[in-house]
JSON list of C-alpha atoms in Angstrom, two decimals:
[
{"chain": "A", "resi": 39, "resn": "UNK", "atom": "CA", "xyz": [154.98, 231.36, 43.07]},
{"chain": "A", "resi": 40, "resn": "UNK", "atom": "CA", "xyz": [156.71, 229.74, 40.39]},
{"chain": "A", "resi": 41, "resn": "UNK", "atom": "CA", "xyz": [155.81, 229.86, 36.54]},
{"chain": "A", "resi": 42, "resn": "UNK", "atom": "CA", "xyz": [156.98, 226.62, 35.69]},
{"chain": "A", "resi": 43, "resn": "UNK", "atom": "CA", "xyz": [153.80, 224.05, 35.64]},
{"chain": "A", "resi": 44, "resn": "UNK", "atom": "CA", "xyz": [153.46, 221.53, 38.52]},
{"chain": "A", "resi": 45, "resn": "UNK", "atom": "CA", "xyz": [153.40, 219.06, 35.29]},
{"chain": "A", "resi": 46, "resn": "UNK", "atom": "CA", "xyz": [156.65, 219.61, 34.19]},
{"chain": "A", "resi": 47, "resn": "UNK", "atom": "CA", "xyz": [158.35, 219.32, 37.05]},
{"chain": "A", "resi": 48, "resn": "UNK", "atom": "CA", "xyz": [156.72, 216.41, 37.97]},
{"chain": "A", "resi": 49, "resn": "UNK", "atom": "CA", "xyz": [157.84, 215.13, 34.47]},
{"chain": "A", "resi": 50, "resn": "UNK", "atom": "CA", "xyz": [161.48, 216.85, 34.69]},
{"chain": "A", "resi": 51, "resn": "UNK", "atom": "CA", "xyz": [162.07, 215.25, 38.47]},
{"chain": "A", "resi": 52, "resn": "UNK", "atom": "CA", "xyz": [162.32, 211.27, 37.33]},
{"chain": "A", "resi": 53, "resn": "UNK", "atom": "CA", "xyz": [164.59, 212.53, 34.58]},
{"chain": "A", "resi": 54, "resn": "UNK", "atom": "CA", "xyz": [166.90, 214.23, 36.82]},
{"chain": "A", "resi": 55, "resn": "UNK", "atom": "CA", "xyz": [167.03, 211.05, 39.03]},
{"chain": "A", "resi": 56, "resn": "UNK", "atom": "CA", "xyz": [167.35, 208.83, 36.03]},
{"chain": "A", "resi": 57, "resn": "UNK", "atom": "CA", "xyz": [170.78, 211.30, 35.04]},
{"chain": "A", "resi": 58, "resn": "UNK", "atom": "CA", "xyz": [172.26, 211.47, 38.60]},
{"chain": "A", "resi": 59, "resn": "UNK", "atom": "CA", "xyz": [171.66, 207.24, 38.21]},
{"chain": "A", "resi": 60, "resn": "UNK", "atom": "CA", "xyz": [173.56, 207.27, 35.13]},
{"chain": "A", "resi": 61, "resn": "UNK", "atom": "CA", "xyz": [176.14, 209.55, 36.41]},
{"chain": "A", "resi": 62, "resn": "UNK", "atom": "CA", "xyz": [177.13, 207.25, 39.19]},
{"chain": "A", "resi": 63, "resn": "UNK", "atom": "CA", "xyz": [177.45, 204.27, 36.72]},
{"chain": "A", "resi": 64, "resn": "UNK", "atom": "CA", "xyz": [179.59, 206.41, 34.72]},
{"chain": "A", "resi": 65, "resn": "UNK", "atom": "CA", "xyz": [181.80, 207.05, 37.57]},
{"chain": "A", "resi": 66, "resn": "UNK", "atom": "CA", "xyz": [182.28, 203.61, 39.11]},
{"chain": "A", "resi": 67, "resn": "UNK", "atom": "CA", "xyz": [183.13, 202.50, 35.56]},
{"chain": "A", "resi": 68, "resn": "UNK", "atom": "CA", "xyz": [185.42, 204.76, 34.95]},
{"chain": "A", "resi": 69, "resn": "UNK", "atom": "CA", "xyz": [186.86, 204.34, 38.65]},
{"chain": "A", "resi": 70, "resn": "UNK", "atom": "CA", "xyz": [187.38, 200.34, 37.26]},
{"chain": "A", "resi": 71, "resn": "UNK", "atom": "CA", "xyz": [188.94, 201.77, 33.95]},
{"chain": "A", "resi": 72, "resn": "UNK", "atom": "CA", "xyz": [191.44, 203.55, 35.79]},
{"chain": "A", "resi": 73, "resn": "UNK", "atom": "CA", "xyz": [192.18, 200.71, 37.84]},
{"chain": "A", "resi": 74, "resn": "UNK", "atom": "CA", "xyz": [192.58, 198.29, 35.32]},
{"chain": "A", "resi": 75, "resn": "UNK", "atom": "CA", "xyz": [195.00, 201.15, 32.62]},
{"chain": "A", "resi": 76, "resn": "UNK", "atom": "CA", "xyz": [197.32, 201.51, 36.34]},
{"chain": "A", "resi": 77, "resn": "UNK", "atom": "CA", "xyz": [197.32, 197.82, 36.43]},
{"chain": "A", "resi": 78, "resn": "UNK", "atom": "CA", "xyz": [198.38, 197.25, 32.66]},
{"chain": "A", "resi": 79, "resn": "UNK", "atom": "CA", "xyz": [200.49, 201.01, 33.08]},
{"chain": "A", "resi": 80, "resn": "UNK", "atom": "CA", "xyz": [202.69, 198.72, 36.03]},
{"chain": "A", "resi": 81, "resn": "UNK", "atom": "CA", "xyz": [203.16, 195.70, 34.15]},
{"chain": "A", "resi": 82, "resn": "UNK", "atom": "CA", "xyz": [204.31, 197.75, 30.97]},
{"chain": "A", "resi": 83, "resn": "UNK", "atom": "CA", "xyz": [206.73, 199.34, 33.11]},
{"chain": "A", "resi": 84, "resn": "UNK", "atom": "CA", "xyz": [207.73, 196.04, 34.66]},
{"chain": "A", "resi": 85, "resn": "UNK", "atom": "CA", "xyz": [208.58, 194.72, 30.63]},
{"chain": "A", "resi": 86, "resn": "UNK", "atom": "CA", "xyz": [210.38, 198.51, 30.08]},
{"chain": "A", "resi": 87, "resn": "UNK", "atom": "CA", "xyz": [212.69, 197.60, 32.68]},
{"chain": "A", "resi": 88, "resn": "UNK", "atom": "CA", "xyz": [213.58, 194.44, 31.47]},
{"chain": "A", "resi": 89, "resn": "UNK", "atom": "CA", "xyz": [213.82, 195.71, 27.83]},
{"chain": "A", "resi": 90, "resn": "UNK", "atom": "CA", "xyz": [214.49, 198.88, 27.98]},
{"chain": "A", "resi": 91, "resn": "UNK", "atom": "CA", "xyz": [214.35, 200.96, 24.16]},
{"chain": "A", "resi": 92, "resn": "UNK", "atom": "CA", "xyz": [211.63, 198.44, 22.98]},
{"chain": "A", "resi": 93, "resn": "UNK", "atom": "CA", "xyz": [209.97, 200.70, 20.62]},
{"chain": "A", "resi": 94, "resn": "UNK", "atom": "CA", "xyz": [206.31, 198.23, 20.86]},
{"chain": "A", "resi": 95, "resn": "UNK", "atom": "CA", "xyz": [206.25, 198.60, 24.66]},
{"chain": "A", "resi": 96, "resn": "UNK", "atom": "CA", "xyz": [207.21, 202.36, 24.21]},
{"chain": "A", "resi": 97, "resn": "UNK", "atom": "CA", "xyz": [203.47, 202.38, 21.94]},
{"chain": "A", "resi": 98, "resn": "UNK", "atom": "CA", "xyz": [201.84, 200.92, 24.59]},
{"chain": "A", "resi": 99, "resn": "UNK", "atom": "CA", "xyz": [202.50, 203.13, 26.86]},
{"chain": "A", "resi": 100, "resn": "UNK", "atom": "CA", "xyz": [201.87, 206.01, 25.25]},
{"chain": "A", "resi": 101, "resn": "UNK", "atom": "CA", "xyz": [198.38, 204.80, 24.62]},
{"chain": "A", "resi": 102, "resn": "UNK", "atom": "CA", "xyz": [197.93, 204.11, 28.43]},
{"chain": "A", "resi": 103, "resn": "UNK", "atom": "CA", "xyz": [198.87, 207.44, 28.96]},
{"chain": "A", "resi": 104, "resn": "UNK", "atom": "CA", "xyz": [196.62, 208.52, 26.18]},
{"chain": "A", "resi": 105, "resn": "UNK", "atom": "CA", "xyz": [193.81, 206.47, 27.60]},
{"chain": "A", "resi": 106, "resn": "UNK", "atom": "CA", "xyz": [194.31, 207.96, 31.12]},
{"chain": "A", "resi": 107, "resn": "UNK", "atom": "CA", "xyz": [194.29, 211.46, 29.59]},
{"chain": "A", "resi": 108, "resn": "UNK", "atom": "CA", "xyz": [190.85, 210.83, 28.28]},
{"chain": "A", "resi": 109, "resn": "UNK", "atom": "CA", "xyz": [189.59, 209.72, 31.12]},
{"chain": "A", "resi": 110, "resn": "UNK", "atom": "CA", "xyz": [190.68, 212.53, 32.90]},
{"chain": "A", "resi": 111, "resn": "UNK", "atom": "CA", "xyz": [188.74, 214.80, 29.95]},
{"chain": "A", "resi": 112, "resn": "UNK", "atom": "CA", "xyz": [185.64, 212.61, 30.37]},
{"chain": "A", "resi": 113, "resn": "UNK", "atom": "CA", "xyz": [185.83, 213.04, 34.61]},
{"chain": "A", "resi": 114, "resn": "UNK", "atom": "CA", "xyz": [185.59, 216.60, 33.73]},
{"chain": "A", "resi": 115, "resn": "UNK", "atom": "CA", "xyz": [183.08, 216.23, 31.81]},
{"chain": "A", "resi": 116, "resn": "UNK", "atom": "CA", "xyz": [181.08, 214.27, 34.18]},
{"chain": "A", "resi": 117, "resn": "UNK", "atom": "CA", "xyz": [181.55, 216.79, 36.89]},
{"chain": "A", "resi": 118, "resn": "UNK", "atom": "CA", "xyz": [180.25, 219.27, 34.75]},
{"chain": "A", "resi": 119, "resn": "UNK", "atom": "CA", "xyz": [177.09, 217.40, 34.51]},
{"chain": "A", "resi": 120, "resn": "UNK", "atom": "CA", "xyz": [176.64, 216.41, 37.93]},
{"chain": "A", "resi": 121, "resn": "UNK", "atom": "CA", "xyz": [176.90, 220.38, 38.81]},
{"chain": "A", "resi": 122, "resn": "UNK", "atom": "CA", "xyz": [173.95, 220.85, 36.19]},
{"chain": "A", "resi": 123, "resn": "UNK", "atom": "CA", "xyz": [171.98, 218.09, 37.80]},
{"chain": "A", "resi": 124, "resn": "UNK", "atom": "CA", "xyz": [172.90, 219.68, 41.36]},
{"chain": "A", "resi": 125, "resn": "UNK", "atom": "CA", "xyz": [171.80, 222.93, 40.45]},
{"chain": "A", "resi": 126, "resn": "UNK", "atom": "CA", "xyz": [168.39, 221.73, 38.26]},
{"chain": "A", "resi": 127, "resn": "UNK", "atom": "CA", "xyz": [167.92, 219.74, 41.54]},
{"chain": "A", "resi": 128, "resn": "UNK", "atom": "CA", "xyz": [167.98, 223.22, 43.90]},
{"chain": "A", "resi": 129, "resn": "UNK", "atom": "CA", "xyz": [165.79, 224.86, 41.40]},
{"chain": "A", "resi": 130, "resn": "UNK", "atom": "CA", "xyz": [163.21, 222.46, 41.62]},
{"chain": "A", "resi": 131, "resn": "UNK", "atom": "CA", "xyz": [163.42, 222.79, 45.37]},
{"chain": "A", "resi": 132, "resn": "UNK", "atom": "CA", "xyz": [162.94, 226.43, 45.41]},
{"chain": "A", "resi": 133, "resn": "UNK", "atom": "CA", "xyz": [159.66, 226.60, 43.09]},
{"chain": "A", "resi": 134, "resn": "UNK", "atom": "CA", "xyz": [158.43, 223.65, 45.10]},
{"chain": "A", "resi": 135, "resn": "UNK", "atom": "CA", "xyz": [158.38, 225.96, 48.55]}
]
């Protein structure tokens, strides 16, 4: 039997959907962000080539990369949640049985 009230977890449930929602809208944006920093990553590339040593387009794309970097932090960070919500999820399960 489980100590944690029937209330609670009827209250904590909805919460832990309303997170895992989030989560996924969190992860298709950033799946756009990424898309749209490779896009502008190719076409400063593209500009490099043509003028290659130009210190501004040098900037840029060290704050793509710096961007992408981020975003690689803040994927982490979302995986870390979604294994939290995964394993709230399975404890709810078990005091549920």
């Amino acid at each position: 039997m489980s100590t944690i009230p029937n209330d609670f977890i009827n209250f904590l449930v909805p919460v832990i959907q309303e997170f895992d929602g989030t989560v996924e809208q969190v992860r298709h944006r950033q799946l756009a962000l990424g898309n749209c920093l490779t896009a502008i990553n190719e076409e400063l590339a593209t500009l490099y080539k043509q003028c290659p040593g130009d210190r501004e387009i040098e900037e840029y794309i060290k704050r793509i990369h710096a961007l992408r970097q981020r975003m690689i932090e803040a994927s982490i960070h979302v995986k870390i949640i979604e294994d939290r919500i995964g394993k709230m999820e399975q404890s709810i399960a078990k005091t549920r049985t």
